[in-house]
Amino acid sequence: MTAAAAGLATANESRTGTIKARIDESINELLASLPQPENLTAVERRGIIARYTAVLEGNFIYWMTGAYLSVRSDEARAKIMDNLREEVRDCHPGMMRRFAIAAHAIPTDADAQAVHRDLMNVRLFIGRLSAVPILVTMAFFEGFIQRFMSYLAELARRQGSVEMEYTDVHGVCDVTHTQELFRALQAEMVLECPLPEKEMFEGVELLRRLIKSIVLNEMNTRRGSHVRQGNRDFGDSADCQGRPQESASPDR
Ligand SMILES: [Fe+2]
């Protein structure tokens, strides 16, 4: 390795470290905002599991496929392919569905409607196929899921479920997935000019809003406000270039 290449690698490692710190901070903040399971009603617990399922079951593989299509380095492609292979081979959407069924939380039209706008914003962001911001977003998401699993499992247990394969698998395998995504990010950053911070973390912000829609929907409704306030600046204008909003349907 030449001195210039070694210098670039060191600079990228330090930038990845800064991104990781910011992601960890966002995850900590999000986890700290979760309502305590013992303070939730059965309806609220069901709603969180159902909305989480409505989002994850039909979209995670799409998001990860977007990451695959956007990256240029062989290293990043190989790591994302491993992740996708595991999702498909072990049928993670099926695992998710079994988890929801056992917790009596199969998503309904209302659950899909509750997350529709924020989910569309994430889909449109992924559709831009911009490698570095997508990898930052997916690293955030895998990191969040890994730590969210014990909370989700607790909600399901309180719903009377003993079907914990989904939460058991994702509490463990997403540790490796997060590390691999950071390695993929490092490989891609070598190929791209540094991005402004806003652009780099745009997907993280959109996902944070989506997760808040999943978790806080019923509580905001109960308090007489609505969770939609986070969408004003992105949703309407970005939704398919001004075409009428599509009607929500469960993402199954
Ligand atoms: Fe998965």
Short mmCIF file of N, CA and C in Angstrom, two decimals, residues 35-180:
data_model
loop_
_atom_site.label_atom_id
_atom_site.label_comp_id
_atom_site.label_asym_id
_atom_site.label_seq_id
_atom_site.Cartn_x
_atom_site.Cartn_y
_atom_site.Cartn_z
N PRO A 35 -41.78 3.40 25.37
CA PRO A 35 -42.59 3.30 26.59
C PRO A 35 -42.30 1.98 27.30
N GLN A 36 -42.40 1.99 28.62
CA GLN A 36 -42.16 0.76 29.37
C GLN A 36 -43.27 -0.25 29.06
N PRO A 37 -42.91 -1.50 28.77
CA PRO A 37 -43.93 -2.50 28.42
C PRO A 37 -45.04 -2.61 29.48
N GLU A 38 -44.67 -2.47 30.75
CA GLU A 38 -45.69 -2.63 31.80
C GLU A 38 -46.70 -1.48 31.82
N ASN A 39 -46.36 -0.39 31.14
CA ASN A 39 -47.30 0.74 31.10
C ASN A 39 -48.21 0.69 29.87
N LEU A 40 -48.03 -0.32 29.01
CA LEU A 40 -48.82 -0.39 27.79
C LEU A 40 -50.05 -1.27 27.97
N THR A 41 -51.12 -0.89 27.30
CA THR A 41 -52.31 -1.75 27.30
C THR A 41 -52.09 -2.86 26.27
N ALA A 42 -52.97 -3.87 26.32
CA ALA A 42 -52.86 -4.96 25.34
C ALA A 42 -53.03 -4.44 23.92
N VAL A 43 -53.90 -3.47 23.74
CA VAL A 43 -54.11 -2.88 22.40
C VAL A 43 -52.84 -2.18 21.92
N GLU A 44 -52.19 -1.48 22.80
CA GLU A 44 -50.96 -0.77 22.43
C GLU A 44 -49.83 -1.77 22.11
N ARG A 45 -49.74 -2.81 22.90
CA ARG A 45 -48.70 -3.83 22.64
C ARG A 45 -48.95 -4.48 21.28
N ARG A 46 -50.21 -4.85 21.03
CA ARG A 46 -50.55 -5.47 19.75
C ARG A 46 -50.20 -4.53 18.58
N GLY A 47 -50.53 -3.25 18.78
CA GLY A 47 -50.29 -2.27 17.71
C GLY A 47 -48.81 -2.16 17.36
N ILE A 48 -47.96 -2.13 18.36
CA ILE A 48 -46.51 -2.00 18.09
C ILE A 48 -46.02 -3.22 17.31
N ILE A 49 -46.41 -4.41 17.77
CA ILE A 49 -45.95 -5.63 17.07
C ILE A 49 -46.52 -5.66 15.64
N ALA A 50 -47.79 -5.30 15.49
CA ALA A 50 -48.41 -5.36 14.17
C ALA A 50 -47.79 -4.35 13.20
N ARG A 51 -47.55 -3.13 13.67
CA ARG A 51 -46.97 -2.12 12.77
C ARG A 51 -45.52 -2.47 12.44
N TYR A 52 -44.79 -2.98 13.42
CA TYR A 52 -43.42 -3.42 13.16
C TYR A 52 -43.44 -4.51 12.08
N THR A 53 -44.38 -5.45 12.21
CA THR A 53 -44.49 -6.54 11.22
C THR A 53 -44.89 -5.98 9.86
N ALA A 54 -45.83 -5.04 9.83
CA ALA A 54 -46.27 -4.46 8.56
C ALA A 54 -45.09 -3.83 7.82
N VAL A 55 -44.15 -3.27 8.57
CA VAL A 55 -42.98 -2.64 7.94
C VAL A 55 -41.92 -3.69 7.57
N LEU A 56 -41.56 -4.51 8.53
CA LEU A 56 -40.40 -5.40 8.33
C LEU A 56 -40.67 -6.56 7.37
N GLU A 57 -41.84 -7.14 7.48
CA GLU A 57 -42.10 -8.38 6.74
C GLU A 57 -41.90 -8.22 5.23
N GLY A 58 -42.41 -7.12 4.71
CA GLY A 58 -42.36 -6.97 3.25
C GLY A 58 -41.34 -5.99 2.74
N ASN A 59 -40.54 -5.40 3.62
CA ASN A 59 -39.66 -4.33 3.16
C ASN A 59 -38.17 -4.51 3.43
N PHE A 60 -37.84 -5.26 4.45
CA PHE A 60 -36.42 -5.33 4.80
C PHE A 60 -35.57 -5.85 3.63
N ILE A 61 -36.05 -6.91 2.99
CA ILE A 61 -35.27 -7.48 1.88
C ILE A 61 -35.19 -6.48 0.72
N TYR A 62 -36.26 -5.74 0.52
CA TYR A 62 -36.25 -4.67 -0.52
C TYR A 62 -35.19 -3.62 -0.18
N TRP A 63 -35.14 -3.20 1.07
CA TRP A 63 -34.14 -2.20 1.46
C TRP A 63 -32.72 -2.74 1.25
N MET A 64 -32.51 -3.98 1.67
CA MET A 64 -31.17 -4.55 1.57
C MET A 64 -30.81 -4.78 0.09
N THR A 65 -31.81 -5.10 -0.73
CA THR A 65 -31.56 -5.24 -2.17
C THR A 65 -31.16 -3.88 -2.75
N GLY A 66 -31.79 -2.82 -2.28
CA GLY A 66 -31.41 -1.47 -2.70
C GLY A 66 -29.95 -1.19 -2.36
N ALA A 67 -29.53 -1.63 -1.18
CA ALA A 67 -28.13 -1.46 -0.78
C ALA A 67 -27.23 -2.23 -1.74
N TYR A 68 -27.63 -3.44 -2.07
CA TYR A 68 -26.82 -4.28 -2.98
C TYR A 68 -26.67 -3.60 -4.35
N LEU A 69 -27.78 -3.09 -4.86
CA LEU A 69 -27.76 -2.48 -6.20
C LEU A 69 -26.97 -1.17 -6.22
N SER A 70 -26.85 -0.53 -5.07
CA SER A 70 -26.21 0.79 -5.05
C SER A 70 -24.68 0.72 -4.89
N VAL A 71 -24.17 -0.34 -4.27
CA VAL A 71 -22.73 -0.34 -3.97
C VAL A 71 -21.89 -0.71 -5.20
N ARG A 72 -20.62 -0.28 -5.15
CA ARG A 72 -19.75 -0.54 -6.31
C ARG A 72 -18.58 -1.47 -5.96
N SER A 73 -18.23 -1.55 -4.69
CA SER A 73 -17.07 -2.36 -4.34
C SER A 73 -17.45 -3.84 -4.18
N ASP A 74 -16.52 -4.71 -4.56
CA ASP A 74 -16.77 -6.16 -4.43
C ASP A 74 -16.95 -6.52 -2.96
N GLU A 75 -16.19 -5.87 -2.09
CA GLU A 75 -16.26 -6.20 -0.68
C GLU A 75 -17.66 -5.89 -0.11
N ALA A 76 -18.17 -4.73 -0.43
CA ALA A 76 -19.51 -4.35 0.08
C ALA A 76 -20.56 -5.29 -0.51
N ARG A 77 -20.42 -5.58 -1.81
CA ARG A 77 -21.40 -6.45 -2.47
C ARG A 77 -21.43 -7.83 -1.80
N ALA A 78 -20.26 -8.35 -1.50
CA ALA A 78 -20.18 -9.69 -0.89
C ALA A 78 -20.84 -9.70 0.49
N LYS A 79 -20.62 -8.65 1.26
CA LYS A 79 -21.18 -8.62 2.62
C LYS A 79 -22.70 -8.49 2.58
N ILE A 80 -23.18 -7.67 1.67
CA ILE A 80 -24.64 -7.49 1.57
C ILE A 80 -25.29 -8.77 1.03
N MET A 81 -24.61 -9.40 0.09
CA MET A 81 -25.15 -10.66 -0.45
C MET A 81 -25.28 -11.72 0.65
N ASP A 82 -24.31 -11.79 1.54
CA ASP A 82 -24.39 -12.74 2.66
C ASP A 82 -25.64 -12.47 3.50
N ASN A 83 -25.88 -11.20 3.74
CA ASN A 83 -27.04 -10.80 4.54
C ASN A 83 -28.34 -11.20 3.84
N LEU A 84 -28.41 -10.90 2.54
CA LEU A 84 -29.62 -11.24 1.77
C LEU A 84 -29.83 -12.76 1.70
N ARG A 85 -28.73 -13.47 1.52
CA ARG A 85 -28.84 -14.94 1.42
C ARG A 85 -29.47 -15.50 2.70
N GLU A 86 -29.00 -14.99 3.82
CA GLU A 86 -29.52 -15.46 5.11
C GLU A 86 -31.01 -15.13 5.26
N GLU A 87 -31.38 -13.92 4.85
CA GLU A 87 -32.79 -13.50 4.93
C GLU A 87 -33.69 -14.46 4.14
N VAL A 88 -33.24 -14.79 2.92
CA VAL A 88 -34.08 -15.62 2.04
C VAL A 88 -33.99 -17.09 2.44
N ARG A 89 -32.77 -17.58 2.64
CA ARG A 89 -32.59 -19.00 2.96
C ARG A 89 -33.34 -19.39 4.23
N ASP A 90 -33.27 -18.54 5.25
CA ASP A 90 -33.91 -18.87 6.52
C ASP A 90 -35.33 -18.29 6.61
N CYS A 91 -35.81 -17.75 5.52
CA CYS A 91 -37.18 -17.22 5.41
C CYS A 91 -37.54 -16.30 6.59
N HIS A 92 -36.78 -15.21 6.70
CA HIS A 92 -37.05 -14.27 7.80
C HIS A 92 -38.45 -13.65 7.73
N PRO A 93 -39.00 -13.38 6.52
CA PRO A 93 -40.38 -12.86 6.52
C PRO A 93 -41.36 -13.87 7.14
N GLY A 94 -41.12 -15.14 6.91
CA GLY A 94 -41.98 -16.18 7.50
C GLY A 94 -41.84 -16.22 9.01
N MET A 95 -40.60 -16.02 9.46
CA MET A 95 -40.32 -15.98 10.90
C MET A 95 -41.06 -14.81 11.55
N MET A 96 -41.01 -13.68 10.84
CA MET A 96 -41.70 -12.47 11.32
C MET A 96 -43.21 -12.72 11.42
N ARG A 97 -43.76 -13.35 10.39
CA ARG A 97 -45.21 -13.62 10.37
C ARG A 97 -45.60 -14.55 11.52
N ARG A 98 -44.80 -15.59 11.74
CA ARG A 98 -45.12 -16.51 12.85
C ARG A 98 -45.10 -15.78 14.19
N PHE A 99 -44.14 -14.89 14.32
CA PHE A 99 -44.03 -14.10 15.55
C PHE A 99 -45.30 -13.27 15.77
N ALA A 100 -45.78 -12.62 14.69
CA ALA A 100 -46.98 -11.77 14.79
C ALA A 100 -48.22 -12.61 15.07
N ILE A 101 -48.33 -13.73 14.40
CA ILE A 101 -49.51 -14.60 14.60
C ILE A 101 -49.57 -15.05 16.05
N ALA A 102 -48.44 -15.50 16.57
CA ALA A 102 -48.43 -16.04 17.94
C ALA A 102 -48.73 -14.96 18.98
N ALA A 103 -48.42 -13.71 18.64
CA ALA A 103 -48.69 -12.61 19.58
C ALA A 103 -50.06 -11.97 19.31
N HIS A 104 -50.86 -12.62 18.46
CA HIS A 104 -52.20 -12.08 18.09
C HIS A 104 -52.07 -10.66 17.57
N ALA A 105 -51.11 -10.47 16.68
CA ALA A 105 -50.83 -9.12 16.19
C ALA A 105 -50.61 -9.11 14.68
N ILE A 106 -51.43 -9.82 13.95
CA ILE A 106 -51.33 -9.80 12.48
C ILE A 106 -51.71 -8.39 12.00
N PRO A 107 -50.88 -7.79 11.13
CA PRO A 107 -51.18 -6.42 10.70
C PRO A 107 -52.53 -6.30 9.97
N THR A 108 -53.24 -5.25 10.28
CA THR A 108 -54.52 -4.96 9.61
C THR A 108 -54.31 -3.77 8.66
N ASP A 109 -55.37 -3.42 7.92
CA ASP A 109 -55.30 -2.24 7.06
C ASP A 109 -54.96 -0.99 7.87
N ALA A 110 -55.54 -0.89 9.07
CA ALA A 110 -55.29 0.30 9.90
C ALA A 110 -53.82 0.36 10.32
N ASP A 111 -53.22 -0.78 10.59
CA ASP A 111 -51.79 -0.80 10.96
C ASP A 111 -50.94 -0.33 9.78
N ALA A 112 -51.29 -0.83 8.58
CA ALA A 112 -50.54 -0.42 7.38
C ALA A 112 -50.72 1.07 7.13
N GLN A 113 -51.92 1.55 7.33
CA GLN A 113 -52.21 2.98 7.12
C GLN A 113 -51.39 3.85 8.08
N ALA A 114 -51.25 3.37 9.30
CA ALA A 114 -50.55 4.16 10.33
C ALA A 114 -49.08 4.40 9.99
N VAL A 115 -48.47 3.50 9.25
CA VAL A 115 -47.04 3.66 8.94
C VAL A 115 -46.81 4.01 7.47
N HIS A 116 -47.90 4.12 6.72
CA HIS A 116 -47.81 4.25 5.27
C HIS A 116 -46.88 5.38 4.81
N ARG A 117 -47.14 6.59 5.29
CA ARG A 117 -46.40 7.74 4.77
C ARG A 117 -44.90 7.64 5.12
N ASP A 118 -44.61 7.31 6.35
CA ASP A 118 -43.20 7.23 6.74
C ASP A 118 -42.49 6.09 6.03
N LEU A 119 -43.22 5.02 5.79
CA LEU A 119 -42.63 3.90 5.05
C LEU A 119 -42.36 4.30 3.60
N MET A 120 -43.28 5.01 2.99
CA MET A 120 -43.07 5.47 1.61
C MET A 120 -41.82 6.33 1.51
N ASN A 121 -41.62 7.18 2.51
CA ASN A 121 -40.44 8.05 2.47
C ASN A 121 -39.15 7.25 2.50
N VAL A 122 -39.14 6.19 3.29
CA VAL A 122 -37.94 5.34 3.33
C VAL A 122 -37.78 4.62 2.00
N ARG A 123 -38.88 4.10 1.45
CA ARG A 123 -38.79 3.42 0.15
C ARG A 123 -38.22 4.34 -0.93
N LEU A 124 -38.72 5.57 -0.97
CA LEU A 124 -38.26 6.51 -2.00
C LEU A 124 -36.79 6.86 -1.80
N PHE A 125 -36.39 6.98 -0.55
CA PHE A 125 -34.98 7.24 -0.24
C PHE A 125 -34.11 6.08 -0.76
N ILE A 126 -34.52 4.85 -0.47
CA ILE A 126 -33.77 3.68 -0.92
C ILE A 126 -33.71 3.66 -2.45
N GLY A 127 -34.82 4.03 -3.08
CA GLY A 127 -34.91 4.02 -4.54
C GLY A 127 -33.91 4.94 -5.23
N ARG A 128 -33.34 5.88 -4.48
CA ARG A 128 -32.33 6.77 -5.11
C ARG A 128 -30.99 6.05 -5.28
N LEU A 129 -30.87 4.89 -4.66
CA LEU A 129 -29.69 4.02 -4.81
C LEU A 129 -28.36 4.75 -4.60
N SER A 130 -28.30 5.49 -3.53
CA SER A 130 -27.06 6.19 -3.19
C SER A 130 -26.35 5.39 -2.09
N ALA A 131 -25.22 4.79 -2.48
CA ALA A 131 -24.61 3.74 -1.65
C ALA A 131 -24.30 4.14 -0.21
N VAL A 132 -23.55 5.21 -0.03
CA VAL A 132 -23.09 5.53 1.33
C VAL A 132 -24.25 5.85 2.28
N PRO A 133 -25.18 6.74 1.87
CA PRO A 133 -26.31 7.00 2.79
C PRO A 133 -27.15 5.75 3.07
N ILE A 134 -27.29 4.87 2.09
CA ILE A 134 -28.08 3.65 2.32
C ILE A 134 -27.34 2.74 3.31
N LEU A 135 -26.04 2.61 3.16
CA LEU A 135 -25.29 1.75 4.09
C LEU A 135 -25.32 2.33 5.51
N VAL A 136 -25.24 3.64 5.62
CA VAL A 136 -25.33 4.27 6.95
C VAL A 136 -26.71 3.95 7.55
N THR A 137 -27.74 4.05 6.72
CA THR A 137 -29.11 3.79 7.19
C THR A 137 -29.28 2.34 7.63
N MET A 138 -28.78 1.42 6.82
CA MET A 138 -28.95 0.00 7.16
C MET A 138 -28.11 -0.38 8.37
N ALA A 139 -26.95 0.24 8.54
CA ALA A 139 -26.14 -0.03 9.74
C ALA A 139 -26.89 0.46 10.98
N PHE A 140 -27.52 1.61 10.85
CA PHE A 140 -28.35 2.13 11.95
C PHE A 140 -29.49 1.15 12.25
N PHE A 141 -30.13 0.68 11.20
CA PHE A 141 -31.31 -0.17 11.40
C PHE A 141 -30.93 -1.51 12.02
N GLU A 142 -29.89 -2.12 11.50
CA GLU A 142 -29.45 -3.41 12.07
C GLU A 142 -29.03 -3.22 13.53
N GLY A 143 -28.34 -2.13 13.80
CA GLY A 143 -27.91 -1.85 15.18
C GLY A 143 -29.11 -1.65 16.09
N PHE A 144 -30.12 -0.96 15.57
CA PHE A 144 -31.32 -0.72 16.38
C PHE A 144 -32.07 -2.03 16.63
N ILE A 145 -32.30 -2.79 15.57
CA ILE A 145 -33.08 -4.03 15.69
C ILE A 145 -32.45 -4.96 16.73
N GLN A 146 -31.15 -5.10 16.62
CA GLN A 146 -30.44 -5.99 17.53
C GLN A 146 -30.76 -5.65 18.99
N ARG A 147 -30.83 -4.38 19.30
CA ARG A 147 -31.10 -3.98 20.69
C ARG A 147 -32.58 -3.85 21.00
N PHE A 148 -33.41 -3.79 19.94
CA PHE A 148 -34.86 -3.66 20.12
C PHE A 148 -35.50 -5.02 20.38
N MET A 149 -34.80 -6.10 20.04
CA MET A 149 -35.40 -7.44 20.09
C MET A 149 -35.88 -7.84 21.47
N SER A 150 -35.14 -7.49 22.52
CA SER A 150 -35.58 -7.91 23.85
C SER A 150 -36.87 -7.18 24.22
N TYR A 151 -37.00 -5.95 23.76
CA TYR A 151 -38.22 -5.16 24.02
C TYR A 151 -39.41 -5.80 23.28
N LEU A 152 -39.18 -6.12 22.00
CA LEU A 152 -40.26 -6.71 21.19
C LEU A 152 -40.68 -8.07 21.77
N ALA A 153 -39.70 -8.84 22.21
CA ALA A 153 -39.98 -10.15 22.80
C ALA A 153 -40.81 -9.99 24.08
N GLU A 154 -40.49 -8.96 24.85
CA GLU A 154 -41.23 -8.71 26.09
C GLU A 154 -42.70 -8.37 25.78
N LEU A 155 -42.91 -7.56 24.74
CA LEU A 155 -44.29 -7.23 24.34
C LEU A 155 -45.04 -8.51 23.95
N ALA A 156 -44.36 -9.38 23.18
CA ALA A 156 -45.00 -10.62 22.72
C ALA A 156 -45.31 -11.54 23.91
N ARG A 157 -44.37 -11.62 24.83
CA ARG A 157 -44.59 -12.45 26.03
C ARG A 157 -45.83 -11.97 26.78
N ARG A 158 -45.95 -10.66 26.91
CA ARG A 158 -47.11 -10.09 27.61
C ARG A 158 -48.40 -10.31 26.81
N GLN A 159 -48.27 -10.63 25.54
CA GLN A 159 -49.44 -10.98 24.71
C GLN A 159 -49.75 -12.48 24.82
N GLY A 160 -48.96 -13.18 25.62
CA GLY A 160 -49.19 -14.61 25.82
C GLY A 160 -48.45 -15.51 24.84
N SER A 161 -47.50 -14.93 24.09
CA SER A 161 -46.78 -15.73 23.09
C SER A 161 -45.53 -16.40 23.67
N VAL A 162 -45.24 -17.57 23.10
CA VAL A 162 -43.96 -18.21 23.44
C VAL A 162 -43.13 -18.42 22.17
N GLU A 163 -43.59 -17.87 21.06
CA GLU A 163 -42.90 -18.01 19.76
C GLU A 163 -41.86 -16.89 19.64
N MET A 164 -40.60 -17.23 19.92
CA MET A 164 -39.57 -16.19 20.00
C MET A 164 -38.43 -16.41 19.00
N GLU A 165 -38.66 -17.21 17.97
CA GLU A 165 -37.56 -17.46 17.04
C GLU A 165 -37.08 -16.15 16.38
N TYR A 166 -38.04 -15.31 15.96
CA TYR A 166 -37.67 -14.07 15.28
C TYR A 166 -36.78 -13.19 16.16
N THR A 167 -37.20 -12.99 17.40
CA THR A 167 -36.42 -12.09 18.27
C THR A 167 -35.11 -12.75 18.72
N ASP A 168 -35.13 -14.08 18.92
CA ASP A 168 -33.89 -14.77 19.30
C ASP A 168 -32.85 -14.65 18.18
N VAL A 169 -33.28 -14.92 16.95
CA VAL A 169 -32.35 -14.90 15.81
C VAL A 169 -31.81 -13.48 15.58
N HIS A 170 -32.69 -12.49 15.63
CA HIS A 170 -32.25 -11.14 15.28
C HIS A 170 -31.49 -10.42 16.40
N GLY A 171 -31.67 -10.88 17.60
CA GLY A 171 -30.87 -10.31 18.69
C GLY A 171 -29.42 -10.75 18.60
N VAL A 172 -29.19 -11.86 17.91
CA VAL A 172 -27.83 -12.40 17.80
C VAL A 172 -27.23 -12.09 16.44
N CYS A 173 -27.93 -12.46 15.34
CA CYS A 173 -27.29 -12.35 14.03
C CYS A 173 -27.07 -10.90 13.61
N ASP A 174 -27.85 -9.98 14.14
CA ASP A 174 -27.69 -8.60 13.73
C ASP A 174 -26.45 -7.93 14.33
N VAL A 175 -25.83 -8.58 15.31
CA VAL A 175 -24.54 -8.06 15.82
C VAL A 175 -23.52 -8.15 14.68
N THR A 176 -23.44 -9.33 14.07
CA THR A 176 -22.51 -9.53 12.95
C THR A 176 -22.92 -8.65 11.77
N HIS A 177 -24.23 -8.61 11.47
CA HIS A 177 -24.69 -7.82 10.33
C HIS A 177 -24.28 -6.35 10.46
N THR A 178 -24.38 -5.82 11.67
CA THR A 178 -24.02 -4.41 11.87
C THR A 178 -22.53 -4.21 11.59
N GLN A 179 -21.70 -5.12 12.13
CA GLN A 179 -20.26 -4.98 11.91
C GLN A 179 -19.93 -5.08 10.41
N GLU A 180 -20.58 -6.02 9.74
CA GLU A 180 -20.32 -6.22 8.31
C GLU A 180 -20.74 -4.98 7.50
#
